[in-house]
Amino acid sequence: MAIERTLSIIKPDATRRNLTGKINAKFEEAGLRIVAQKRIHLTKDQAGKFYEVHKERPFYDELCSFMASEPVVAQVLEGERAIAKNREVMGATNPANAADGTIRKEFALSVGENSVHGSDAPETAAQEISFFFAGLEIVG
Ligand code: CMP
């Protein structure tokens, strides 16, 4: 099985509530390794660029404002099937639909304030990782 890397973001609703460690424990318990991590406060423009794919969605402005409202923790997670595994650990986008034991079931407040983001495919993972990290910052 190939080792993959995926981009994870711990969102402002979670950093605000001091949940970074509890969320990281979920990743590590699932066998994902945190091979890069930084806490940053995005500008609204930077958030808008990151989520450009959602530009036409009605929630785009709210999403960008939220992501720029307080610090986030951007991370690279590495492991077997890391992209799919991270999505399993996160749970469904809407916490109302998330399975027991997932991050969003335990911690998310709403579909917007849903605690974590994770890349959805190999192409987006590569693109999203390079948005936040230089190669030298990723130590596997
Ligand atoms: P994320 O995985 O970061 O990718 C896009 C984000 O848009 C998603 O998580 C949600 O937080 C957000 N989102 C999706 N649907 C809605 C919605 N109906 N209202 C507000 N935010 C949403």
mmCIF file of N, CA and C and ligand atoms in Angstrom:
data_model
loop_
_atom_site.group_PDB
_atom_site.id
_atom_site.type_symbol
_atom_site.label_atom_id
_atom_site.label_comp_id
_atom_site.label_asym_id
_atom_site.label_seq_id
_atom_site.Cartn_x
_atom_site.Cartn_y
_atom_site.Cartn_z
ATOM 1 N N MET A 1 0.850 -1.211 0.000
ATOM 2 C CA MET A 1 0.000 0.000 0.000
ATOM 3 C C MET A 1 0.882 1.256 0.000
ATOM 4 N N ALA A 2 0.563 2.189 -0.866
ATOM 5 C CA ALA A 2 1.394 3.399 -0.990
ATOM 6 C C ALA A 2 1.196 4.332 0.201
ATOM 7 N N ILE A 3 2.286 4.939 0.607
ATOM 8 C CA ILE A 3 2.223 5.975 1.651
ATOM 9 C C ILE A 3 1.813 7.283 0.971
ATOM 10 N N GLU A 4 0.785 7.930 1.518
ATOM 11 C CA GLU A 4 0.297 9.209 0.965
ATOM 12 C C GLU A 4 0.497 10.334 1.980
ATOM 13 N N ARG A 5 0.400 11.549 1.451
ATOM 14 C CA ARG A 5 0.354 12.740 2.309
ATOM 15 C C ARG A 5 -0.923 13.510 2.007
ATOM 16 N N THR A 6 -1.491 14.127 3.026
ATOM 17 C CA THR A 6 -2.704 14.919 2.844
ATOM 18 C C THR A 6 -2.613 16.191 3.679
ATOM 19 N N LEU A 7 -3.344 17.211 3.245
ATOM 20 C CA LEU A 7 -3.336 18.487 3.982
ATOM 21 C C LEU A 7 -4.521 18.500 4.937
ATOM 22 N N SER A 8 -4.236 18.841 6.167
ATOM 23 C CA SER A 8 -5.266 18.973 7.194
ATOM 24 C C SER A 8 -5.218 20.397 7.747
ATOM 25 N N ILE A 9 -6.388 20.932 8.064
ATOM 26 C CA ILE A 9 -6.441 22.222 8.775
ATOM 27 C C ILE A 9 -7.337 22.054 9.997
ATOM 28 N N ILE A 10 -6.800 22.408 11.144
ATOM 29 C CA ILE A 10 -7.631 22.513 12.345
ATOM 30 C C ILE A 10 -8.173 23.943 12.352
ATOM 31 N N LYS A 11 -9.494 24.057 12.279
ATOM 32 C CA LYS A 11 -10.151 25.342 11.999
ATOM 33 C C LYS A 11 -10.316 26.219 13.256
ATOM 34 N N PRO A 12 -10.672 27.500 13.038
ATOM 35 C CA PRO A 12 -10.764 28.433 14.170
ATOM 36 C C PRO A 12 -11.701 28.008 15.301
ATOM 37 N N ASP A 13 -12.800 27.330 14.991
ATOM 38 C CA ASP A 13 -13.701 26.937 16.091
ATOM 39 C C ASP A 13 -12.997 25.978 17.045
ATOM 40 N N ALA A 14 -12.045 25.198 16.511
ATOM 41 C CA ALA A 14 -11.332 24.213 17.333
ATOM 42 C C ALA A 14 -10.117 24.820 18.027
ATOM 43 N N THR A 15 -9.356 25.678 17.320
ATOM 44 C CA THR A 15 -8.197 26.295 17.999
ATOM 45 C C THR A 15 -8.684 27.183 19.141
ATOM 46 N N ARG A 16 -9.825 27.855 18.907
ATOM 47 C CA ARG A 16 -10.407 28.739 19.927
ATOM 48 C C ARG A 16 -10.748 27.973 21.211
ATOM 49 N N ARG A 17 -11.193 26.718 21.020
ATOM 50 C CA ARG A 17 -11.619 25.923 22.184
ATOM 51 C C ARG A 17 -10.487 25.033 22.719
ATOM 52 N N ASN A 18 -9.240 25.297 22.239
ATOM 53 C CA ASN A 18 -8.060 24.587 22.757
ATOM 54 C C ASN A 18 -8.128 23.078 22.466
ATOM 55 N N LEU A 19 -8.603 22.724 21.259
ATOM 56 C CA LEU A 19 -8.797 21.311 20.921
ATOM 57 C C LEU A 19 -7.697 20.732 20.033
ATOM 58 N N THR A 20 -6.634 21.503 19.780
ATOM 59 C CA THR A 20 -5.592 21.032 18.859
ATOM 60 C C THR A 20 -5.014 19.680 19.309
ATOM 61 N N GLY A 21 -4.690 19.557 20.568
ATOM 62 C CA GLY A 21 -4.090 18.317 21.069
ATOM 63 C C GLY A 21 -5.038 17.134 20.968
ATOM 64 N N LYS A 22 -6.309 17.351 21.306
ATOM 65 C CA LYS A 22 -7.288 16.246 21.242
ATOM 66 C C LYS A 22 -7.487 15.800 19.803
ATOM 67 N N ILE A 23 -7.498 16.754 18.872
ATOM 68 C CA ILE A 23 -7.678 16.407 17.455
ATOM 69 C C ILE A 23 -6.423 15.693 16.935
ATOM 70 N N ASN A 24 -5.249 16.189 17.308
ATOM 71 C CA ASN A 24 -4.020 15.514 16.886
ATOM 72 C C ASN A 24 -3.959 14.082 17.410
ATOM 73 N N ALA A 25 -4.465 13.871 18.608
ATOM 74 C CA ALA A 25 -4.476 12.505 19.165
ATOM 75 C C ALA A 25 -5.321 11.573 18.292
ATOM 76 N N LYS A 26 -6.429 12.077 17.752
ATOM 77 C CA LYS A 26 -7.287 11.261 16.863
ATOM 78 C C LYS A 26 -6.504 10.842 15.621
ATOM 79 N N PHE A 27 -5.733 11.798 15.041
ATOM 80 C CA PHE A 27 -4.945 11.460 13.859
ATOM 81 C C PHE A 27 -3.914 10.383 14.204
ATOM 82 N N GLU A 28 -3.201 10.604 15.293
ATOM 83 C CA GLU A 28 -2.114 9.687 15.651
ATOM 84 C C GLU A 28 -2.654 8.308 16.027
ATOM 85 N N GLU A 29 -3.793 8.277 16.703
ATOM 86 C CA GLU A 29 -4.398 6.985 17.054
ATOM 87 C C GLU A 29 -4.796 6.199 15.808
ATOM 88 N N ALA A 30 -5.110 6.924 14.719
ATOM 89 C CA ALA A 30 -5.506 6.276 13.459
ATOM 90 C C ALA A 30 -4.285 5.882 12.618
ATOM 91 N N GLY A 31 -3.086 6.160 13.133
ATOM 92 C CA GLY A 31 -1.874 5.779 12.405
ATOM 93 C C GLY A 31 -1.366 6.840 11.452
ATOM 94 N N LEU A 32 -1.955 8.032 11.511
ATOM 95 C CA LEU A 32 -1.466 9.134 10.668
ATOM 96 C C LEU A 32 -0.348 9.859 11.417
ATOM 97 N N ARG A 33 0.729 10.177 10.697
ATOM 98 C CA ARG A 33 1.856 10.892 11.299
ATOM 99 C C ARG A 33 1.777 12.370 10.909
ATOM 100 N N ILE A 34 1.974 13.248 11.888
ATOM 101 C CA ILE A 34 1.982 14.692 11.608
ATOM 102 C C ILE A 34 3.416 15.048 11.216
ATOM 103 N N VAL A 35 3.651 15.204 9.906
ATOM 104 C CA VAL A 35 5.028 15.395 9.426
ATOM 105 C C VAL A 35 5.337 16.869 9.131
ATOM 106 N N ALA A 36 4.347 17.740 9.296
ATOM 107 C CA ALA A 36 4.551 19.193 9.233
ATOM 108 C C ALA A 36 3.362 19.830 9.937
ATOM 109 N N GLN A 37 3.619 20.947 10.599
ATOM 110 C CA GLN A 37 2.519 21.602 11.326
ATOM 111 C C GLN A 37 2.876 23.054 11.617
ATOM 112 N N LYS A 38 1.956 23.969 11.371
ATOM 113 C CA LYS A 38 2.170 25.354 11.813
ATOM 114 C C LYS A 38 0.835 26.028 12.118
ATOM 115 N N ARG A 39 0.912 26.926 13.094
ATOM 116 C CA ARG A 39 -0.268 27.697 13.498
ATOM 117 C C ARG A 39 -0.139 29.058 12.838
ATOM 118 N N ILE A 40 -1.157 29.425 12.082
ATOM 119 C CA ILE A 40 -1.106 30.703 11.374
ATOM 120 C C ILE A 40 -2.485 31.372 11.416
ATOM 121 N N HIS A 41 -2.452 32.691 11.228
ATOM 122 C CA HIS A 41 -3.714 33.436 11.155
ATOM 123 C C HIS A 41 -3.861 33.910 9.710
ATOM 124 N N LEU A 42 -4.724 33.253 8.950
ATOM 125 C CA LEU A 42 -4.926 33.584 7.533
ATOM 126 C C LEU A 42 -5.599 34.942 7.391
ATOM 127 N N THR A 43 -5.271 35.650 6.329
ATOM 128 C CA THR A 43 -6.080 36.810 5.960
ATOM 129 C C THR A 43 -7.305 36.277 5.207
ATOM 130 N N LYS A 44 -8.311 37.128 5.053
ATOM 131 C CA LYS A 44 -9.496 36.695 4.302
ATOM 132 C C LYS A 44 -9.129 36.408 2.839
ATOM 133 N N ASP A 45 -8.217 37.178 2.282
ATOM 134 C CA ASP A 45 -7.777 36.940 0.900
ATOM 135 C C ASP A 45 -7.102 35.576 0.762
ATOM 136 N N GLN A 46 -6.260 35.237 1.739
ATOM 137 C CA GLN A 46 -5.584 33.930 1.696
ATOM 138 C C GLN A 46 -6.603 32.793 1.824
ATOM 139 N N ALA A 47 -7.569 32.967 2.733
ATOM 140 C CA ALA A 47 -8.613 31.945 2.883
ATOM 141 C C ALA A 47 -9.394 31.814 1.574
ATOM 142 N N GLY A 48 -9.673 32.954 0.941
ATOM 143 C CA GLY A 48 -10.414 32.945 -0.322
ATOM 144 C C GLY A 48 -9.660 32.224 -1.420
ATOM 145 N N LYS A 49 -8.348 32.377 -1.442
ATOM 146 C CA LYS A 49 -7.532 31.691 -2.451
ATOM 147 C C LYS A 49 -7.539 30.175 -2.178
ATOM 148 N N PHE A 50 -7.400 29.823 -0.920
ATOM 149 C CA PHE A 50 -7.388 28.391 -0.579
ATOM 150 C C PHE A 50 -8.692 27.714 -0.982
ATOM 151 N N TYR A 51 -9.814 28.409 -0.758
ATOM 152 C CA TYR A 51 -11.133 27.814 -1.020
ATOM 153 C C TYR A 51 -11.722 28.280 -2.357
ATOM 154 N N GLU A 52 -10.850 28.690 -3.275
ATOM 155 C CA GLU A 52 -11.304 29.251 -4.555
ATOM 156 C C GLU A 52 -12.294 28.333 -5.294
ATOM 157 N N VAL A 53 -12.103 27.034 -5.137
ATOM 158 C CA VAL A 53 -12.982 26.072 -5.799
ATOM 159 C C VAL A 53 -14.452 26.250 -5.387
ATOM 160 N N HIS A 54 -14.678 26.840 -4.204
ATOM 161 C CA HIS A 54 -16.051 27.045 -3.712
ATOM 162 C C HIS A 54 -16.582 28.455 -3.992
ATOM 163 N N LYS A 55 -15.857 29.193 -4.838
ATOM 164 C CA LYS A 55 -16.150 30.613 -5.063
ATOM 165 C C LYS A 55 -17.608 30.928 -5.405
ATOM 166 N N GLU A 56 -18.247 30.036 -6.145
ATOM 167 C CA GLU A 56 -19.631 30.293 -6.573
ATOM 168 C C GLU A 56 -20.674 29.835 -5.548
ATOM 169 N N ARG A 57 -20.215 29.174 -4.493
ATOM 170 C CA ARG A 57 -21.176 28.663 -3.497
ATOM 171 C C ARG A 57 -21.703 29.789 -2.623
ATOM 172 N N PRO A 58 -22.957 29.669 -2.184
ATOM 173 C CA PRO A 58 -23.554 30.735 -1.361
ATOM 174 C C PRO A 58 -22.829 30.941 -0.032
ATOM 175 N N PHE A 59 -22.133 29.909 0.452
ATOM 176 C CA PHE A 59 -21.478 30.027 1.752
ATOM 177 C C PHE A 59 -20.025 30.499 1.659
ATOM 178 N N TYR A 60 -19.560 30.835 0.436
ATOM 179 C CA TYR A 60 -18.138 31.163 0.237
ATOM 180 C C TYR A 60 -17.667 32.328 1.125
ATOM 181 N N ASP A 61 -18.406 33.413 1.143
ATOM 182 C CA ASP A 61 -17.972 34.583 1.912
ATOM 183 C C ASP A 61 -17.923 34.260 3.413
ATOM 184 N N GLU A 62 -18.964 33.573 3.877
ATOM 185 C CA GLU A 62 -19.023 33.183 5.299
ATOM 186 C C GLU A 62 -17.852 32.258 5.644
ATOM 187 N N LEU A 63 -17.560 31.315 4.733
ATOM 188 C CA LEU A 63 -16.468 30.364 4.936
ATOM 189 C C LEU A 63 -15.120 31.097 5.041
ATOM 190 N N CYS A 64 -14.890 32.051 4.137
ATOM 191 C CA CYS A 64 -13.612 32.782 4.134
ATOM 192 C C CYS A 64 -13.479 33.660 5.379
ATOM 193 N N SER A 65 -14.556 34.320 5.768
ATOM 194 C CA SER A 65 -14.522 35.149 6.985
ATOM 195 C C SER A 65 -14.226 34.291 8.210
ATOM 196 N N PHE A 66 -14.885 33.148 8.275
ATOM 197 C CA PHE A 66 -14.673 32.236 9.413
ATOM 198 C C PHE A 66 -13.222 31.760 9.467
ATOM 199 N N MET A 67 -12.678 31.346 8.325
ATOM 200 C CA MET A 67 -11.314 30.793 8.307
ATOM 201 C C MET A 67 -10.265 31.850 8.643
ATOM 202 N N ALA A 68 -10.632 33.137 8.474
ATOM 203 C CA ALA A 68 -9.704 34.226 8.785
ATOM 204 C C ALA A 68 -10.007 34.841 10.153
ATOM 205 N N SER A 69 -10.972 34.289 10.879
ATOM 206 C CA SER A 69 -11.432 34.934 12.112
ATOM 207 C C SER A 69 -10.466 34.745 13.277
ATOM 208 N N GLU A 70 -9.779 33.613 13.295
ATOM 209 C CA GLU A 70 -8.844 33.292 14.376
ATOM 210 C C GLU A 70 -7.804 32.322 13.811
ATOM 211 N N PRO A 71 -6.751 32.012 14.559
ATOM 212 C CA PRO A 71 -5.713 31.136 14.001
ATOM 213 C C PRO A 71 -6.229 29.750 13.607
ATOM 214 N N VAL A 72 -5.517 29.163 12.648
ATOM 215 C CA VAL A 72 -5.743 27.772 12.259
ATOM 216 C C VAL A 72 -4.421 27.030 12.449
ATOM 217 N N VAL A 73 -4.493 25.699 12.463
ATOM 218 C CA VAL A 73 -3.280 24.884 12.464
ATOM 219 C C VAL A 73 -3.278 24.082 11.162
ATOM 220 N N ALA A 74 -2.319 24.403 10.291
ATOM 221 C CA ALA A 74 -2.183 23.670 9.025
ATOM 222 C C ALA A 74 -1.185 22.543 9.242
ATOM 223 N N GLN A 75 -1.505 21.383 8.660
ATOM 224 C CA GLN A 75 -0.687 20.201 8.920
ATOM 225 C C GLN A 75 -0.562 19.346 7.664
ATOM 226 N N VAL A 76 0.518 18.590 7.594
ATOM 227 C CA VAL A 76 0.614 17.514 6.610
ATOM 228 C C VAL A 76 0.567 16.197 7.381
ATOM 229 N N LEU A 77 -0.379 15.359 7.005
ATOM 230 C CA LEU A 77 -0.513 14.034 7.618
ATOM 231 C C LEU A 77 -0.005 12.997 6.631
ATOM 232 N N GLU A 78 0.726 12.034 7.131
ATOM 233 C CA GLU A 78 1.328 11.018 6.268
ATOM 234 C C GLU A 78 0.963 9.624 6.773
ATOM 235 N N GLY A 79 0.730 8.715 5.841
ATOM 236 C CA GLY A 79 0.461 7.331 6.218
ATOM 237 C C GLY A 79 -0.137 6.558 5.065
ATOM 238 N N GLU A 80 -0.398 5.267 5.295
ATOM 239 C CA GLU A 80 -1.059 4.451 4.282
ATOM 240 C C GLU A 80 -2.461 4.986 4.051
ATOM 241 N N ARG A 81 -2.843 5.178 2.794
ATOM 242 C CA ARG A 81 -4.172 5.699 2.427
ATOM 243 C C ARG A 81 -4.505 6.972 3.222
ATOM 244 N N ALA A 82 -3.527 7.846 3.406
ATOM 245 C CA ALA A 82 -3.707 8.992 4.312
ATOM 246 C C ALA A 82 -4.895 9.868 3.926
ATOM 247 N N ILE A 83 -5.138 10.031 2.634
ATOM 248 C CA ILE A 83 -6.216 10.937 2.202
ATOM 249 C C ILE A 83 -7.579 10.386 2.645
ATOM 250 N N ALA A 84 -7.831 9.126 2.326
ATOM 251 C CA ALA A 84 -9.115 8.508 2.696
ATOM 252 C C ALA A 84 -9.196 8.303 4.211
ATOM 253 N N LYS A 85 -8.072 7.897 4.807
ATOM 254 C CA LYS A 85 -8.084 7.641 6.252
ATOM 255 C C LYS A 85 -8.408 8.917 7.027
ATOM 256 N N ASN A 86 -7.808 10.035 6.591
ATOM 257 C CA ASN A 86 -8.093 11.297 7.276
ATOM 258 C C ASN A 86 -9.571 11.650 7.158
ATOM 259 N N ARG A 87 -10.143 11.384 5.995
ATOM 260 C CA ARG A 87 -11.567 11.713 5.813
ATOM 261 C C ARG A 87 -12.450 10.819 6.696
ATOM 262 N N GLU A 88 -12.007 9.577 6.915
ATOM 263 C CA GLU A 88 -12.749 8.700 7.833
ATOM 264 C C GLU A 88 -12.662 9.246 9.265
ATOM 265 N N VAL A 89 -11.469 9.655 9.660
ATOM 266 C CA VAL A 89 -11.263 10.157 11.029
ATOM 267 C C VAL A 89 -12.016 11.469 11.252
ATOM 268 N N MET A 90 -12.090 12.324 10.195
ATOM 269 C CA MET A 90 -12.810 13.599 10.316
ATOM 270 C C MET A 90 -14.312 13.375 10.452
ATOM 271 N N GLY A 91 -14.876 12.456 9.666
ATOM 272 C CA GLY A 91 -16.331 12.264 9.626
ATOM 273 C C GLY A 91 -16.975 13.178 8.597
ATOM 274 N N ALA A 92 -18.276 13.044 8.433
ATOM 275 C CA ALA A 92 -19.012 13.798 7.413
ATOM 276 C C ALA A 92 -18.904 15.308 7.644
ATOM 277 N N THR A 93 -18.973 16.070 6.533
ATOM 278 C CA THR A 93 -18.849 17.542 6.584
ATOM 279 C C THR A 93 -19.817 18.146 7.599
ATOM 280 N N ASN A 94 -21.063 17.685 7.558
ATOM 281 C CA ASN A 94 -22.075 18.154 8.509
ATOM 282 C C ASN A 94 -22.021 17.256 9.754
ATOM 283 N N PRO A 95 -21.690 17.813 10.910
ATOM 284 C CA PRO A 95 -21.556 16.975 12.109
ATOM 285 C C PRO A 95 -22.825 16.183 12.442
ATOM 286 N N ALA A 96 -23.963 16.670 11.957
ATOM 287 C CA ALA A 96 -25.221 15.937 12.202
ATOM 288 C C ALA A 96 -25.199 14.575 11.516
ATOM 289 N N ASN A 97 -24.375 14.451 10.464
ATOM 290 C CA ASN A 97 -24.287 13.182 9.734
ATOM 291 C C ASN A 97 -23.012 12.394 10.050
ATOM 292 N N ALA A 98 -22.195 12.904 10.953
ATOM 293 C CA ALA A 98 -20.896 12.276 11.215
ATOM 294 C C ALA A 98 -21.052 11.052 12.134
ATOM 295 N N ALA A 99 -20.238 10.029 11.864
ATOM 296 C CA ALA A 99 -20.300 8.777 12.642
ATOM 297 C C ALA A 99 -19.688 8.982 14.031
ATOM 298 N N ASP A 100 -20.137 8.147 14.956
ATOM 299 C CA ASP A 100 -19.596 8.177 16.322
ATOM 300 C C ASP A 100 -18.079 7.999 16.289
ATOM 301 N N GLY A 101 -17.398 8.714 17.147
ATOM 302 C CA GLY A 101 -15.949 8.567 17.269
ATOM 303 C C GLY A 101 -15.158 9.458 16.333
ATOM 304 N N THR A 102 -15.834 10.071 15.356
ATOM 305 C CA THR A 102 -15.115 10.946 14.426
ATOM 306 C C THR A 102 -14.902 12.331 15.067
ATOM 307 N N ILE A 103 -13.932 13.059 14.487
ATOM 308 C CA ILE A 103 -13.620 14.390 15.018
ATOM 309 C C ILE A 103 -14.838 15.300 14.934
ATOM 310 N N ARG A 104 -15.505 15.294 13.776
ATOM 311 C CA ARG A 104 -16.629 16.218 13.619
ATOM 312 C C ARG A 104 -17.811 15.844 14.521
ATOM 313 N N LYS A 105 -18.020 14.544 14.738
ATOM 314 C CA LYS A 105 -19.090 14.133 15.657
ATOM 315 C C LYS A 105 -18.793 14.640 17.068
ATOM 316 N N GLU A 106 -17.528 14.516 17.482
ATOM 317 C CA GLU A 106 -17.187 14.875 18.864
ATOM 318 C C GLU A 106 -17.017 16.374 19.081
ATOM 319 N N PHE A 107 -16.506 17.081 18.046
ATOM 320 C CA PHE A 107 -16.089 18.462 18.303
ATOM 321 C C PHE A 107 -16.774 19.539 17.460
ATOM 322 N N ALA A 108 -17.272 19.201 16.261
ATOM 323 C CA ALA A 108 -17.766 20.257 15.364
ATOM 324 C C ALA A 108 -19.036 20.905 15.917
ATOM 325 N N LEU A 109 -19.196 22.182 15.579
ATOM 326 C CA LEU A 109 -20.347 22.943 16.066
ATOM 327 C C LEU A 109 -21.472 23.019 15.037
ATOM 328 N N SER A 110 -21.093 22.996 13.744
ATOM 329 C CA SER A 110 -22.074 23.160 12.660
ATOM 330 C C SER A 110 -21.374 22.787 11.357
ATOM 331 N N VAL A 111 -22.128 22.816 10.240
ATOM 332 C CA VAL A 111 -21.516 22.486 8.946
ATOM 333 C C VAL A 111 -20.433 23.498 8.574
ATOM 334 N N GLY A 112 -20.582 24.724 8.992
ATOM 335 C CA GLY A 112 -19.569 25.743 8.724
ATOM 336 C C GLY A 112 -18.414 25.635 9.717
ATOM 337 N N GLU A 113 -18.746 25.615 10.986
ATOM 338 C CA GLU A 113 -17.716 25.527 12.037
ATOM 339 C C GLU A 113 -17.510 24.047 12.361
ATOM 340 N N ASN A 114 -16.852 23.358 11.405
ATOM 341 C CA ASN A 114 -16.772 21.894 11.515
ATOM 342 C C ASN A 114 -15.376 21.384 11.859
ATOM 343 N N SER A 115 -14.597 22.233 12.527
ATOM 344 C CA SER A 115 -13.362 21.856 13.242
ATOM 345 C C SER A 115 -12.154 21.470 12.394
ATOM 346 N N VAL A 116 -12.365 20.771 11.266
ATOM 347 C CA VAL A 116 -11.225 20.310 10.464
ATOM 348 C C VAL A 116 -11.543 20.355 8.979
ATOM 349 N N HIS A 117 -10.481 20.509 8.197
ATOM 350 C CA HIS A 117 -10.548 20.351 6.736
ATOM 351 C C HIS A 117 -9.557 19.270 6.363
ATOM 352 N N GLY A 118 -9.878 18.485 5.336
ATOM 353 C CA GLY A 118 -8.923 17.505 4.811
ATOM 354 C C GLY A 118 -9.029 17.417 3.310
ATOM 355 N N SER A 119 -7.905 17.256 2.630
ATOM 356 C CA SER A 119 -7.903 17.135 1.166
ATOM 357 C C SER A 119 -8.773 15.955 0.737
ATOM 358 N N ASP A 120 -9.364 16.078 -0.475
ATOM 359 C CA ASP A 120 -10.302 15.028 -0.915
ATOM 360 C C ASP A 120 -9.757 14.096 -1.995
ATOM 361 N N ALA A 121 -8.552 14.375 -2.526
ATOM 362 C CA ALA A 121 -8.013 13.528 -3.601
ATOM 363 C C ALA A 121 -6.513 13.805 -3.722
ATOM 364 N N PRO A 122 -5.763 12.911 -4.384
ATOM 365 C CA PRO A 122 -4.309 13.096 -4.493
ATOM 366 C C PRO A 122 -3.916 14.429 -5.137
ATOM 367 N N GLU A 123 -4.636 14.848 -6.175
ATOM 368 C CA GLU A 123 -4.284 16.105 -6.856
ATOM 369 C C GLU A 123 -4.503 17.298 -5.926
ATOM 370 N N THR A 124 -5.650 17.317 -5.239
ATOM 371 C CA THR A 124 -5.919 18.438 -4.336
ATOM 372 C C THR A 124 -4.977 18.396 -3.131
ATOM 373 N N ALA A 125 -4.606 17.201 -2.689
ATOM 374 C CA ALA A 125 -3.664 17.100 -1.560
ATOM 375 C C ALA A 125 -2.346 17.757 -1.936
ATOM 376 N N ALA A 126 -1.816 17.447 -3.103
ATOM 377 C CA ALA A 126 -0.528 18.025 -3.531
ATOM 378 C C ALA A 126 -0.629 19.544 -3.632
ATOM 379 N N GLN A 127 -1.727 19.996 -4.214
ATOM 380 C CA GLN A 127 -1.954 21.437 -4.386
ATOM 381 C C GLN A 127 -2.095 22.141 -3.027
ATOM 382 N N GLU A 128 -2.884 21.553 -2.142
ATOM 383 C CA GLU A 128 -3.148 22.175 -0.838
ATOM 384 C C GLU A 128 -1.913 22.148 0.063
ATOM 385 N N ILE A 129 -1.127 21.068 -0.008
ATOM 386 C CA ILE A 129 0.110 21.005 0.791
ATOM 387 C C ILE A 129 1.048 22.119 0.348
ATOM 388 N N SER A 130 1.182 22.317 -0.966
ATOM 389 C CA SER A 130 2.120 23.338 -1.457
ATOM 390 C C SER A 130 1.596 24.754 -1.193
ATOM 391 N N PHE A 131 0.296 24.898 -0.934
ATOM 392 C CA PHE A 131 -0.261 26.207 -0.553
ATOM 393 C C PHE A 131 0.333 26.658 0.792
ATOM 394 N N PHE A 132 0.511 25.719 1.705
ATOM 395 C CA PHE A 132 0.950 26.053 3.066
ATOM 396 C C PHE A 132 2.425 25.773 3.351
ATOM 397 N N PHE A 133 2.996 24.771 2.694
ATOM 398 C CA PHE A 133 4.328 24.295 3.102
ATOM 399 C C PHE A 133 5.318 24.227 1.950
ATOM 400 N N ALA A 134 6.578 24.581 2.259
ATOM 401 C CA ALA A 134 7.680 24.327 1.335
ATOM 402 C C ALA A 134 8.172 22.892 1.615
ATOM 403 N N GLY A 135 8.773 22.289 0.629
ATOM 404 C CA GLY A 135 9.234 20.907 0.763
ATOM 405 C C GLY A 135 10.126 20.702 1.990
ATOM 406 N N LEU A 136 10.990 21.670 2.273
ATOM 407 C CA LEU A 136 11.936 21.533 3.392
ATOM 408 C C LEU A 136 11.242 21.521 4.760
ATOM 409 N N GLU A 137 9.985 21.982 4.807
ATOM 410 C CA GLU A 137 9.261 22.039 6.074
ATOM 411 C C GLU A 137 8.550 20.717 6.401
ATOM 412 N N ILE A 138 8.593 19.788 5.466
ATOM 413 C CA ILE A 138 7.895 18.509 5.673
ATOM 414 C C ILE A 138 8.938 17.444 5.987
ATOM 415 N N VAL A 139 8.850 16.928 7.214
ATOM 416 C CA VAL A 139 9.884 15.998 7.679
ATOM 417 C C VAL A 139 9.225 14.663 8.009
ATOM 418 N N GLY A 140 9.331 13.731 7.089
ATOM 419 C CA GLY A 140 8.632 12.446 7.247
ATOM 420 C C GLY A 140 9.424 11.463 8.084
HETATM 421 P P1 CMP B 1 -14.267 21.812 4.235
HETATM 422 O O1 CMP B 1 -13.978 20.354 4.235
HETATM 423 O O2 CMP B 1 -13.248 22.700 4.823
HETATM 424 O O3 CMP B 1 -14.527 22.274 2.746
HETATM 425 C C1 CMP B 1 -15.379 23.340 2.408
HETATM 426 C C2 CMP B 1 -16.106 23.862 3.587
HETATM 427 O O4 CMP B 1 -17.252 24.616 3.302
HETATM 428 C C3 CMP B 1 -16.658 22.704 4.401
HETATM 429 O O5 CMP B 1 -15.602 22.031 5.020
HETATM 430 C C4 CMP B 1 -17.638 23.397 5.318
HETATM 431 O O6 CMP B 1 -17.035 23.876 6.485
HETATM 432 C C5 CMP B 1 -18.065 24.568 4.451
HETATM 433 N N1 CMP B 1 -19.459 24.400 4.095
HETATM 434 C C6 CMP B 1 -20.008 23.435 3.360
HETATM 435 N N2 CMP B 1 -21.341 23.621 3.260
HETATM 436 C C7 CMP B 1 -21.615 24.742 3.977
HETATM 437 C C8 CMP B 1 -22.793 25.449 4.263
HETATM 438 N N3 CMP B 1 -23.980 25.031 3.808
HETATM 439 N N4 CMP B 1 -22.697 26.554 5.032
HETATM 440 C C9 CMP B 1 -21.490 26.990 5.489
HETATM 441 N N5 CMP B 1 -20.335 26.347 5.241
HETATM 442 C C10 CMP B 1 -20.401 25.229 4.505
#
